[in-house]
XYZ file of C-alpha atoms in Angstrom:
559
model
C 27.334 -31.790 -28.162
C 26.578 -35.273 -28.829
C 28.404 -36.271 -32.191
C 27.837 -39.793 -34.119
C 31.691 -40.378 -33.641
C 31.405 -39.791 -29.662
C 28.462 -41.996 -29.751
C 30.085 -45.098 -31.742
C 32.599 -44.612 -29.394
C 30.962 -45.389 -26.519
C 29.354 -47.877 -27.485
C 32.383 -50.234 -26.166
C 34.774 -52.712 -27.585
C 34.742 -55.976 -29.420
C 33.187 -58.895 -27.516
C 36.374 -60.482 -26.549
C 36.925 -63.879 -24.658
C 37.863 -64.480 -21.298
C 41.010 -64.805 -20.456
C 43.493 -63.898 -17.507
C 46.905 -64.022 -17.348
C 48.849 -66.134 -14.614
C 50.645 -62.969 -13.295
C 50.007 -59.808 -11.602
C 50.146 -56.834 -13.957
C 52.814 -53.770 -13.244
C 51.125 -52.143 -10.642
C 49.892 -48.323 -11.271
C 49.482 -45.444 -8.470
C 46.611 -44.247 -10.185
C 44.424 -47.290 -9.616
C 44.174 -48.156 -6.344
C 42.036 -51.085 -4.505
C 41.312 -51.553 -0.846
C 39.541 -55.772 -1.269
C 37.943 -57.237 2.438
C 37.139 -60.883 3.022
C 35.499 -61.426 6.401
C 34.475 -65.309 6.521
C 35.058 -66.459 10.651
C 32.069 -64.765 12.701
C 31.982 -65.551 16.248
C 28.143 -66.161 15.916
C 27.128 -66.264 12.329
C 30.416 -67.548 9.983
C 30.116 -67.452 6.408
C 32.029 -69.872 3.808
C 32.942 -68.184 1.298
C 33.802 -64.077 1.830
C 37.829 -65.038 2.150
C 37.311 -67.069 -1.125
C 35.923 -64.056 -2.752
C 38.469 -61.597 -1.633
C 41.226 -63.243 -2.834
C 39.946 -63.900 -6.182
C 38.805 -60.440 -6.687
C 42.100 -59.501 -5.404
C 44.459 -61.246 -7.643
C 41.064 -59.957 -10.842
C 42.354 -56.711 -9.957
C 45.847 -56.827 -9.659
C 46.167 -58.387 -12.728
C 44.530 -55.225 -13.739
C 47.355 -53.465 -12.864
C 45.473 -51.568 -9.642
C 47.832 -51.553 -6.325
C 45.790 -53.893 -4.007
C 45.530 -53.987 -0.587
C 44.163 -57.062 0.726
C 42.757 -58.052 4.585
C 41.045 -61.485 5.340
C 38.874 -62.004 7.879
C 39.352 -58.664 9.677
C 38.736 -57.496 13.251
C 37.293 -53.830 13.570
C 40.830 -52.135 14.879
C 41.832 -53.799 11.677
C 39.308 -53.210 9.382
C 39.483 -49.335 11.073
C 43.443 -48.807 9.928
C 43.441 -50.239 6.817
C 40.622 -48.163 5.697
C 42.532 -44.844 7.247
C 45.487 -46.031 5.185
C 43.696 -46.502 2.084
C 41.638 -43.035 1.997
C 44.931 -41.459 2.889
C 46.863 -42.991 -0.662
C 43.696 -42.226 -2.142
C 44.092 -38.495 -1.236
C 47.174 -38.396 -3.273
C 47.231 -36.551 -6.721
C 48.087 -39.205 -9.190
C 44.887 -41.389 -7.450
C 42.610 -41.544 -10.366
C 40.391 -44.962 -10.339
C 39.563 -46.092 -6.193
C 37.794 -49.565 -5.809
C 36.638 -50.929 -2.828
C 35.334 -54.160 -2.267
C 33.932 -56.314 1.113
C 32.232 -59.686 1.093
C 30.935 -60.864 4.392
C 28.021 -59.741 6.625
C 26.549 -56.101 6.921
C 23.571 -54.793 8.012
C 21.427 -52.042 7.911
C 20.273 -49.526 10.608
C 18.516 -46.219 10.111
C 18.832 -45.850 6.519
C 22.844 -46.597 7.126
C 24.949 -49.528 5.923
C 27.233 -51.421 8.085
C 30.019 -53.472 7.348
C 30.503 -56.373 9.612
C 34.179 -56.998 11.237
C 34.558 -60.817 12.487
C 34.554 -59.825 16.068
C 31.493 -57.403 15.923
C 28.767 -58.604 18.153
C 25.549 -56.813 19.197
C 22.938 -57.229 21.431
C 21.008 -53.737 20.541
C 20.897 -50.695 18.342
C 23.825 -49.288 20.021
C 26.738 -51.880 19.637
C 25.861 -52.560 15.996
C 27.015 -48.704 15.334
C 29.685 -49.576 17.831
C 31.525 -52.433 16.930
C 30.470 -52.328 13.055
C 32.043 -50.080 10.342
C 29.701 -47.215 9.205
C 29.094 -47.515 5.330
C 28.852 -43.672 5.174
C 32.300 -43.070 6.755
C 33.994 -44.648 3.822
C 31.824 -42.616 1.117
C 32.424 -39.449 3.078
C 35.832 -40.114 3.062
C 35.920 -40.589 -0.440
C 34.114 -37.726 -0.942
C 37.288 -35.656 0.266
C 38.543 -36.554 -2.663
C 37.949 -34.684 -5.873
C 38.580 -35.421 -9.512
C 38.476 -38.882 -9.194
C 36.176 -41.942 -9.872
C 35.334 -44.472 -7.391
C 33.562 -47.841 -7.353
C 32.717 -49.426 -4.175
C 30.917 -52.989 -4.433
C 29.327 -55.302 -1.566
C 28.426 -58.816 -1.699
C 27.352 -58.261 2.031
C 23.869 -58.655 2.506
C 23.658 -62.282 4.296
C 20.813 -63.061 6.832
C 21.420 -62.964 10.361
C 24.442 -61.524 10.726
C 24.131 -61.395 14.443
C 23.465 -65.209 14.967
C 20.617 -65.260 17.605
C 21.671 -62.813 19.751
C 20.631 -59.823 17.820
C 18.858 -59.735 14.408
C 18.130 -56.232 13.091
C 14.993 -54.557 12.736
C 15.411 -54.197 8.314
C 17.206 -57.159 6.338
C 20.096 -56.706 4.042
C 21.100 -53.109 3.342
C 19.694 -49.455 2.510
C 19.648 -48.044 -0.718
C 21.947 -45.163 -0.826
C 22.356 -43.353 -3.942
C 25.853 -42.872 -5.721
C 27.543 -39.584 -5.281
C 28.912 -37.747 -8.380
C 31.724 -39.989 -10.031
C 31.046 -42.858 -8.267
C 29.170 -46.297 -8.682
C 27.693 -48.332 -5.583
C 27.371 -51.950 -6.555
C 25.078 -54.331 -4.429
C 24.904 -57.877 -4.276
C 21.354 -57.773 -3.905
C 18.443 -55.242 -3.962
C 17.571 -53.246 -0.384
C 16.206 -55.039 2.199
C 17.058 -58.330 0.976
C 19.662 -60.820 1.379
C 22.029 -62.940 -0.955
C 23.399 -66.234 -1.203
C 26.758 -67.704 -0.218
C 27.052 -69.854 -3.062
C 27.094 -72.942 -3.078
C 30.425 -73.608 -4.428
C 34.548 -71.759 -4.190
C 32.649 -68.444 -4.403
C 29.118 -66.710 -3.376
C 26.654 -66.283 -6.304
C 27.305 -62.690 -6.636
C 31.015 -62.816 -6.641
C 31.163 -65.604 -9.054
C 30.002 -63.741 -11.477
C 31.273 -60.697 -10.847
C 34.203 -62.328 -11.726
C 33.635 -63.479 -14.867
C 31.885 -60.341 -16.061
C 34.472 -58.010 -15.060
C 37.400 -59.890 -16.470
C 36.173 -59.687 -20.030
C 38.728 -57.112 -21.410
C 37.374 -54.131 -22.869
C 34.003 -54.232 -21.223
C 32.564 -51.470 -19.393
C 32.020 -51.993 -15.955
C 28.502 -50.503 -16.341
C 28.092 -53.032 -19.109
C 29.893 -55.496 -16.812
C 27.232 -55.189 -13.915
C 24.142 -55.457 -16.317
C 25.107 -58.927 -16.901
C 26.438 -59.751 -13.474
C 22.243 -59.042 -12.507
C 20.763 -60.865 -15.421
C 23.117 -63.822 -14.065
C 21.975 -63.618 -10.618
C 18.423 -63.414 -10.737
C 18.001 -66.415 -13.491
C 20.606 -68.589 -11.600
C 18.498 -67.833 -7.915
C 15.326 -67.876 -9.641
C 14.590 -64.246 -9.019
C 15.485 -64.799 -5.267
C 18.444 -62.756 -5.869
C 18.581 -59.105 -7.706
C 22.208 -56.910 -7.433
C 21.292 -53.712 -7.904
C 23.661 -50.607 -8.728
C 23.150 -46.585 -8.409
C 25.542 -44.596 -10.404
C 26.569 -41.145 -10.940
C 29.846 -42.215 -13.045
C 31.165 -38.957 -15.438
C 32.940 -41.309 -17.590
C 33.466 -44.803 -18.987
C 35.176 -47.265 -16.475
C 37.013 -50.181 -17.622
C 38.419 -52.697 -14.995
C 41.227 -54.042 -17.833
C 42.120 -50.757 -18.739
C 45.039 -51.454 -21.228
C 42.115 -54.296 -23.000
C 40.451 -51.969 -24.611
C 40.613 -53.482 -27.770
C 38.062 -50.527 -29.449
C 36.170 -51.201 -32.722
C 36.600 -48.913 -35.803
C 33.918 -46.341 -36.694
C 32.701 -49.589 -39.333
C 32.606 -52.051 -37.203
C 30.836 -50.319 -34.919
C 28.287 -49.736 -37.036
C 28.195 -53.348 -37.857
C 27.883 -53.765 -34.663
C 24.837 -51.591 -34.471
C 23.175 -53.681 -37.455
C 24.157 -56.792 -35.877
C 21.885 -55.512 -32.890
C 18.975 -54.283 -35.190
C 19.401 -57.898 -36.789
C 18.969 -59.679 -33.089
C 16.440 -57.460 -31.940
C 14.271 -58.572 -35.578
C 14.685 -62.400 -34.636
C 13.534 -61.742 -31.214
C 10.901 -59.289 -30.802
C 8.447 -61.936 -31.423
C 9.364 -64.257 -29.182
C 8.165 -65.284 -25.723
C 11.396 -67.078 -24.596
C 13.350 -66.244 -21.238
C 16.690 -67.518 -23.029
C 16.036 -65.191 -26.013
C 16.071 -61.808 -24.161
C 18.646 -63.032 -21.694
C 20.850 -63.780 -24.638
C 19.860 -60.213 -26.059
C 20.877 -58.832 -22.942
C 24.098 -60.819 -22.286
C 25.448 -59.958 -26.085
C 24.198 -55.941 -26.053
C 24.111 -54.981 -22.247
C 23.265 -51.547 -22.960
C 21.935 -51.509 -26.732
C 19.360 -50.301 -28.760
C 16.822 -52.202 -27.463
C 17.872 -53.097 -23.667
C 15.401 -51.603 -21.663
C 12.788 -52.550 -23.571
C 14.165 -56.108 -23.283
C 14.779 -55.572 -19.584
C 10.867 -55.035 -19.409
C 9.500 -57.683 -21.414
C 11.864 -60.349 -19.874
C 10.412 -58.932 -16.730
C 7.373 -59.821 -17.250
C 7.864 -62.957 -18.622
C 9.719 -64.145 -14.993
C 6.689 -62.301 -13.125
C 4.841 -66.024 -13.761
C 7.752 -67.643 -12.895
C 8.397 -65.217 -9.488
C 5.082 -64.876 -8.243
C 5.309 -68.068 -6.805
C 7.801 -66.314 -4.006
C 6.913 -65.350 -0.789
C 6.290 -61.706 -0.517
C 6.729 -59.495 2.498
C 4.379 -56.627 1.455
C 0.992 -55.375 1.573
C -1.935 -57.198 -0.162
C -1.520 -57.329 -3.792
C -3.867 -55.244 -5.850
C -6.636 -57.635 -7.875
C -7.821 -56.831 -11.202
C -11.470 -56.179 -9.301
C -9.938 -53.444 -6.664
C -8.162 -51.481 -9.551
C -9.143 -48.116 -9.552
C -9.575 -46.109 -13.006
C -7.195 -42.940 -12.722
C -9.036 -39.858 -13.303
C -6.853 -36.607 -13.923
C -7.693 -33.210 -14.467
C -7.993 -29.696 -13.269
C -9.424 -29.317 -9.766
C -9.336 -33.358 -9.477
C -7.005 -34.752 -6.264
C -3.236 -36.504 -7.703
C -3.096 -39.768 -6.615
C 0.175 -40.724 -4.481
C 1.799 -42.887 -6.864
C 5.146 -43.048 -5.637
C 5.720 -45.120 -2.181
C 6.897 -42.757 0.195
C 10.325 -43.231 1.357
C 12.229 -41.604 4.936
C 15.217 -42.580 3.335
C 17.493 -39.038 3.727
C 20.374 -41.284 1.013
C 17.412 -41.879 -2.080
C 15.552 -40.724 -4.289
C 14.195 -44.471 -4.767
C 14.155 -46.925 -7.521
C 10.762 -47.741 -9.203
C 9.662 -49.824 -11.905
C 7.864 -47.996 -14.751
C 4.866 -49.400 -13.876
C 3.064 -49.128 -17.193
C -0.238 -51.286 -18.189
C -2.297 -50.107 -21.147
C -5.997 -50.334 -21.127
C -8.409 -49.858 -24.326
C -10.593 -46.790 -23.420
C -7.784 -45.141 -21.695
C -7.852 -41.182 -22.349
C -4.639 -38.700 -22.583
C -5.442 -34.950 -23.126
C -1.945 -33.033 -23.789
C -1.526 -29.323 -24.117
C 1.497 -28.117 -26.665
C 2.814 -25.349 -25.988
C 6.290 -23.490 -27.687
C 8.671 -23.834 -25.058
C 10.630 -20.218 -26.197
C 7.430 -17.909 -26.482
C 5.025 -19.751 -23.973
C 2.125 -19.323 -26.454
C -0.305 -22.378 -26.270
C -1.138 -24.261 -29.235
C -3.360 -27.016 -29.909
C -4.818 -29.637 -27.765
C -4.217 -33.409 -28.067
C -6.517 -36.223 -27.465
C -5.728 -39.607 -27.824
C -7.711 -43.080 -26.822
C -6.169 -45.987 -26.733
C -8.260 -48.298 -29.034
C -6.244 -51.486 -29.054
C -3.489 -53.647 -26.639
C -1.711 -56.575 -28.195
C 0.523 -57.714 -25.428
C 1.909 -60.190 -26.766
C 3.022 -57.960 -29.783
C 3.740 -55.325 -27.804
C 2.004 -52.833 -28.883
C -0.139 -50.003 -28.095
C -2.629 -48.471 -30.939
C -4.193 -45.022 -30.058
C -7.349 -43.727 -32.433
C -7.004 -46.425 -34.489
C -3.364 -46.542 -35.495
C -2.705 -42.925 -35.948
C -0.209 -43.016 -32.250
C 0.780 -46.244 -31.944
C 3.852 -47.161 -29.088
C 4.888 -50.657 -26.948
C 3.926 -51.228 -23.972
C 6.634 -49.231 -22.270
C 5.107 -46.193 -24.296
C 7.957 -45.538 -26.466
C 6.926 -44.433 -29.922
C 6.661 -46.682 -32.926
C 4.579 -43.571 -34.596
C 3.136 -40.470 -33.989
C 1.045 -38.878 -37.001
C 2.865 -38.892 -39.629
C 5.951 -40.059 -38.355
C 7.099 -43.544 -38.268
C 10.125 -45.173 -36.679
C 11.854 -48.542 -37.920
C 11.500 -50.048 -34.598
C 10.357 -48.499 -30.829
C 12.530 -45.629 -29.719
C 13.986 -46.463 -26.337
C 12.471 -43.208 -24.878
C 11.572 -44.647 -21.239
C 13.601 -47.573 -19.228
C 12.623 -50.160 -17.381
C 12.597 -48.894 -13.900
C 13.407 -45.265 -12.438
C 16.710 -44.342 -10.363
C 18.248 -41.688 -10.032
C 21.230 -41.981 -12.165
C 20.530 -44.177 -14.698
C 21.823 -43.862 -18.536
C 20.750 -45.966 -21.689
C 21.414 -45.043 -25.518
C 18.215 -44.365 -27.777
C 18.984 -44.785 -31.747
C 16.481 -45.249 -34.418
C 15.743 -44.162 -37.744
C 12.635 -42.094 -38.570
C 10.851 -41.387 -41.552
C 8.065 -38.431 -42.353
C 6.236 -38.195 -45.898
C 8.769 -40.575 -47.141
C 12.111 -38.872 -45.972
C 14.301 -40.754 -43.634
C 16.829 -39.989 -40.708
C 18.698 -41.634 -38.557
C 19.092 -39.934 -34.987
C 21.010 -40.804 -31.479
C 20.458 -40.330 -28.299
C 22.065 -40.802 -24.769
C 19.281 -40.501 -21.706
C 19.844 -40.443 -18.304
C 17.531 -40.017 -15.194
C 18.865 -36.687 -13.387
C 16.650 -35.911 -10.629
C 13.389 -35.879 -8.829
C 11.427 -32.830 -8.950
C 7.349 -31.309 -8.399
C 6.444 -29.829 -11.138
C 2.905 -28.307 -11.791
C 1.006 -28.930 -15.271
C -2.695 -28.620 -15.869
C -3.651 -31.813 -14.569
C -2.271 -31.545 -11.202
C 0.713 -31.133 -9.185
C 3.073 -34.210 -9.203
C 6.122 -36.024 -7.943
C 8.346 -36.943 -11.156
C 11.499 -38.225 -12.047
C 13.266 -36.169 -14.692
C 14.877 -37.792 -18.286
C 17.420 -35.713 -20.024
C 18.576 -36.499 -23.066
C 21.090 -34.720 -25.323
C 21.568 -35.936 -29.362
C 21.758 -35.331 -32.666
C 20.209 -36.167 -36.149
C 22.767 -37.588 -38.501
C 21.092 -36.782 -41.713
C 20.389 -33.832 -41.370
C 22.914 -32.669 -38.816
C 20.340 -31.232 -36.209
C 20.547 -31.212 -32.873
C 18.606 -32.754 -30.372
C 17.656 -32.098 -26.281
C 14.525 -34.376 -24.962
C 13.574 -33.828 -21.722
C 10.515 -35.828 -19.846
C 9.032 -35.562 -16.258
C 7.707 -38.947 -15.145
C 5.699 -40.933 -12.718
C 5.499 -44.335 -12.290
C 2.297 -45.968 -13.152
C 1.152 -43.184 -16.030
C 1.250 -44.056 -18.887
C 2.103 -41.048 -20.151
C 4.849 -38.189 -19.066
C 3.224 -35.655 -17.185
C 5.324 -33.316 -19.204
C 7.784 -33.438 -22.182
C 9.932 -31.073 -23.945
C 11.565 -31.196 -27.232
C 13.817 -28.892 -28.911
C 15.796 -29.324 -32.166
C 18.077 -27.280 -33.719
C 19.448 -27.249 -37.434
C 22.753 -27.108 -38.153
C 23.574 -23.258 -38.821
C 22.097 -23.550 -34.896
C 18.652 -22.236 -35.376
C 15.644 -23.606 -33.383
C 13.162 -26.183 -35.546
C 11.044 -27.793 -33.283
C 10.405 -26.225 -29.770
C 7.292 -28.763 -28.102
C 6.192 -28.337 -25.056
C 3.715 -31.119 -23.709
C 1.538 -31.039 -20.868
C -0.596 -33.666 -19.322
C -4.459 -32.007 -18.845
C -6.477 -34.994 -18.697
C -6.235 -38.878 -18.283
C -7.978 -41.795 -17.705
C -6.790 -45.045 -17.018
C -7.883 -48.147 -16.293
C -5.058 -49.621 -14.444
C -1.468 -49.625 -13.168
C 1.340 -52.434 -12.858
C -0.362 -54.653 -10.422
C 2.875 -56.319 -9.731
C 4.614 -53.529 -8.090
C 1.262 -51.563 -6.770
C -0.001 -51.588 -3.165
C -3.133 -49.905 -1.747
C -2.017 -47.985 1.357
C -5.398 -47.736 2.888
C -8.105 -45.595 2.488
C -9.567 -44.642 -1.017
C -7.560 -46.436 -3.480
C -8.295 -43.584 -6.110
C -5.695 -41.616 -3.264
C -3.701 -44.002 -2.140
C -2.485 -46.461 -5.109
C 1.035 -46.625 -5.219
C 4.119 -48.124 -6.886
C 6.365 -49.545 -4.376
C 10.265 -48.363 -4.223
C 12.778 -51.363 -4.994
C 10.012 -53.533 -6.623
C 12.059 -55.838 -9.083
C 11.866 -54.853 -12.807
């Protein structure tokens, strides 16, 4: 069950400042590190790979892991070391396994490639042949039981092959974590990142100086490391991360310099307090400093998304590789219902290694029409059906009225009230963008006929599934959420099916239980009708055909 206590206690440590030590810290067998720098290519060399090894070497040894470290690496090399590494990592006492590699890689049926200096390709065939097979590694790892791993790649630069090859996708294939492990990218699929400009690539550089704040959680640690990138290229450059971690990671293991139960709940107001002076604004620097200071907070996603669209104007200006863009005039109105056709919404994907990553894809129309069915999720018996219009969209309030105020939400659709209750600020029921994976903490304080309570949750996006309601059959990604309510000591499981680019959940359970561990709320709700008047044009492509079949959200679309 999820208590207050475990909750405060995840929340992570004090802020604390950087600072390293000049020495190595007492190696432990239980953390091991296998670091590559590959900088000299034959046809395509690369300035600063060997730079980034070594500093992300000598990061993690004085983090006490046992490092093994190769610079610029031929395949025979790069071949044994990894045999060597996966065989230490078999042992007992392994707990924590990082790998890291900075230098070229490239992409090939859906698998990832890691470049040795000597690799060269004319075709399909050598790249598998002289290159190092991505999937090797993880199935290696995957021998391995009980223990966590974290493998990270700042390896996605352009043309790996000089001239004399250049593969059919750029940068690398998304590939989703396997359970207890985090893959860390330098940049999102399919595109490529910089080399810096300076002692260390972009990526790296701050990768760096994330990670070596003690007492930060390396999940915390790459939220910041992205934010980073993409304002310092411009939006040129995304990392992206897939995660299936069981348990909180922490790079400076012996920093964790953890907050008491008050503090943390200082803490908590502090971000309440930030969130207030904020939530008003239309400044870049404002959310990013959100962000920076409460990584995964109370209000983080719904930061993520509005500092989204506030670099959308700043983004557009980029050159896009994909299909027309869809205009406010070829916008179809989504009509759902029984016996109607389901739109595809979700870009279809051969990818056999993910489920995908999609933005929300959310946009809020006046008129727009959302018939629910609730049914009680232990007896199946149907109650009452729910209609509800949207009647007004202040975007730049954020905020979503439905018949007049009665449902009112952002523009994310998480709830700032529903009849007759009320919440002190939106819950952080839906993220930013949809993967497989993902976690964020919801907390907020609710009040109903003038009683208050003050609840927690922890959500995380556990799978895709089809699932069949009365307005159709549907492709979804599914939110589960376990909590509890600390006033009244109930608690809490939340569970939504979603699709990107409805602005509702196609279906959403809630159950609550009181503290003696009997059921007080079992909801069932059930999409029967909708009609919208638009999706996320930023992220939507017609494929061709009627649009009212064939409007979709594309995977990997920045958010």
């Amino acid at each position: 069950m999820t208590t207050r206590r475990n909750f405060i206690r995840a929340l992570g440590a004090l802020p604390p400042a950087l600072s390293l030590g000049t020495g190595w810290a007492s190696s432990d067998p239980s953390r091991q590190a296998l670091v590559i720098g590959n900088s000299s290519y034959l046809d395509a060399p690369l300035a600063n790979p060997v730079n980034d090894a070594r500093a992300v070497a000598g990061l993690l040894g004085q983090a006490g892991f046992t490092v093994a470290s190769h610079l610029d690496a031929r395949r025979n090399d790069m071949m044994a070391a990894i045999e060597r590494f996966t065989a230490e990592v078999r042992k007992s006492d392994t707990r924590l396994v990082m790998f890291y590699f900075a230098g070229h890689g490239a992409q090939l049926d859906w698998r990832n490639y890691l470049l040795p200096v000597d690799a060269k390709a004319d075709n399909a065939t050598q790249l598998r042949e002289s290159c190092i097979d991505l999937n090797y590694l993880i199935g290696e790892f995957g021998k391995s039981k009980g223990k966590t791993f974290i493998i990270m790649l700042d390896a996605c630069r352009n043309n790996p092959f000089g001239s004399s090859y250049r593969p059919e996708q750029k940068g690398l294939s998304q590939f989703d974590a396997p359970v207890g492990s985090l893959l860390a990218y330098a940049t999102s699929p399919g595109n490529v990142a910089s080399d810096g400009s300076g002692q260390n690539g972009l990526y790296t550089e701050n990768l760096l100086r994330e990670l070596s704040v003690r007492g930060t959680k390396i999940e915390d640690a790459l939220k910041r490391v992205r934010l980073n990138v993409r304002l310092a290229s411009n939006g040129a450059q995304i990392p992206w991360e897939t995660t299936s971690l069981e348990n909180d990671v922490f790079i400076f293991d012996g920093g964790k310099s953890r907050l008491s139960e008050a503090e943390q709940e200082r803490l908590l107001e502090e971000d309440l307090a930030e969130w207030g002076r904020i939530k008003s604004s239309g400044k870049i620097d404002d959310y990013a400093g959100y962000l920076r200071r409460f990584p995964n907070g109370r209000f983080a996603e719904i930061v993520q998304a509005r500092l989204a669209r506030l670099l959308a104007e700043i983004e557009k200006s980029r050159p896009q590789a994909s299909a027309a863009p869809v205009t406010a005039d070829s916008r179809p109105t989504i009509k759902l219902g029984p016996g109607l056709p389901v739109p595809v919404f979700m870009e279809p994907t051969h990818n056999p290694y993910s489920a995908g990553r999609y933005p929300l894809g959310r946009s809020f129309t006046v008129g727009d029409i959302y018939k629910l069915r609730l049914t009680d999720t232990l007896t199946g018996v149907e109650g009452r059906t729910i209609t509800a219009q949207v009647t007004k969209v202040d975007r730049g309030a954020d905020r979503v009225e439905m018949d007049n105020g009665a449902i009112v939400t952002d523009l994310m659709g998480n709830a700032v009230k529903f009849g007759p209750v009320e919440y002190d600020a939106p819950v952080q029921n839906y993220p930013a963008e949809l993967q497989i994976g993902k976690k964020w903490p919801s907390v907020g304080r609710s009040t109903v006929r003038g009683k208050t309570s003050d609840f927690n949750f922890d959500y995380q996006i556990t799978r895709r599934e089809t699932i069949t309601v009365p307005a159709g059959t549907f492709d979804t990604f599914v939110i589960e959420a376990r909590g509890w309510n600390r006033t009244f000591g109930s608690s809490l499981s939340h569970t939504l099916w979603v699709v990107p680019g409805l602005n509702v959940a196609v279906k959403r359970e809630y159950i609550a239980r009181n503290s003696r561990g009997n059921y007080v709320t079992t909801d069932r709700f059930e999409l029967v009708e909708l009609s919208q008047g638009s999706v996320d044009a930023s992220c939507a492509v017609p494929l061709g055909g009627t649009a009212q079949r064939n409007l979709v959200i594309k995977s990997n679309c920045a958010s």
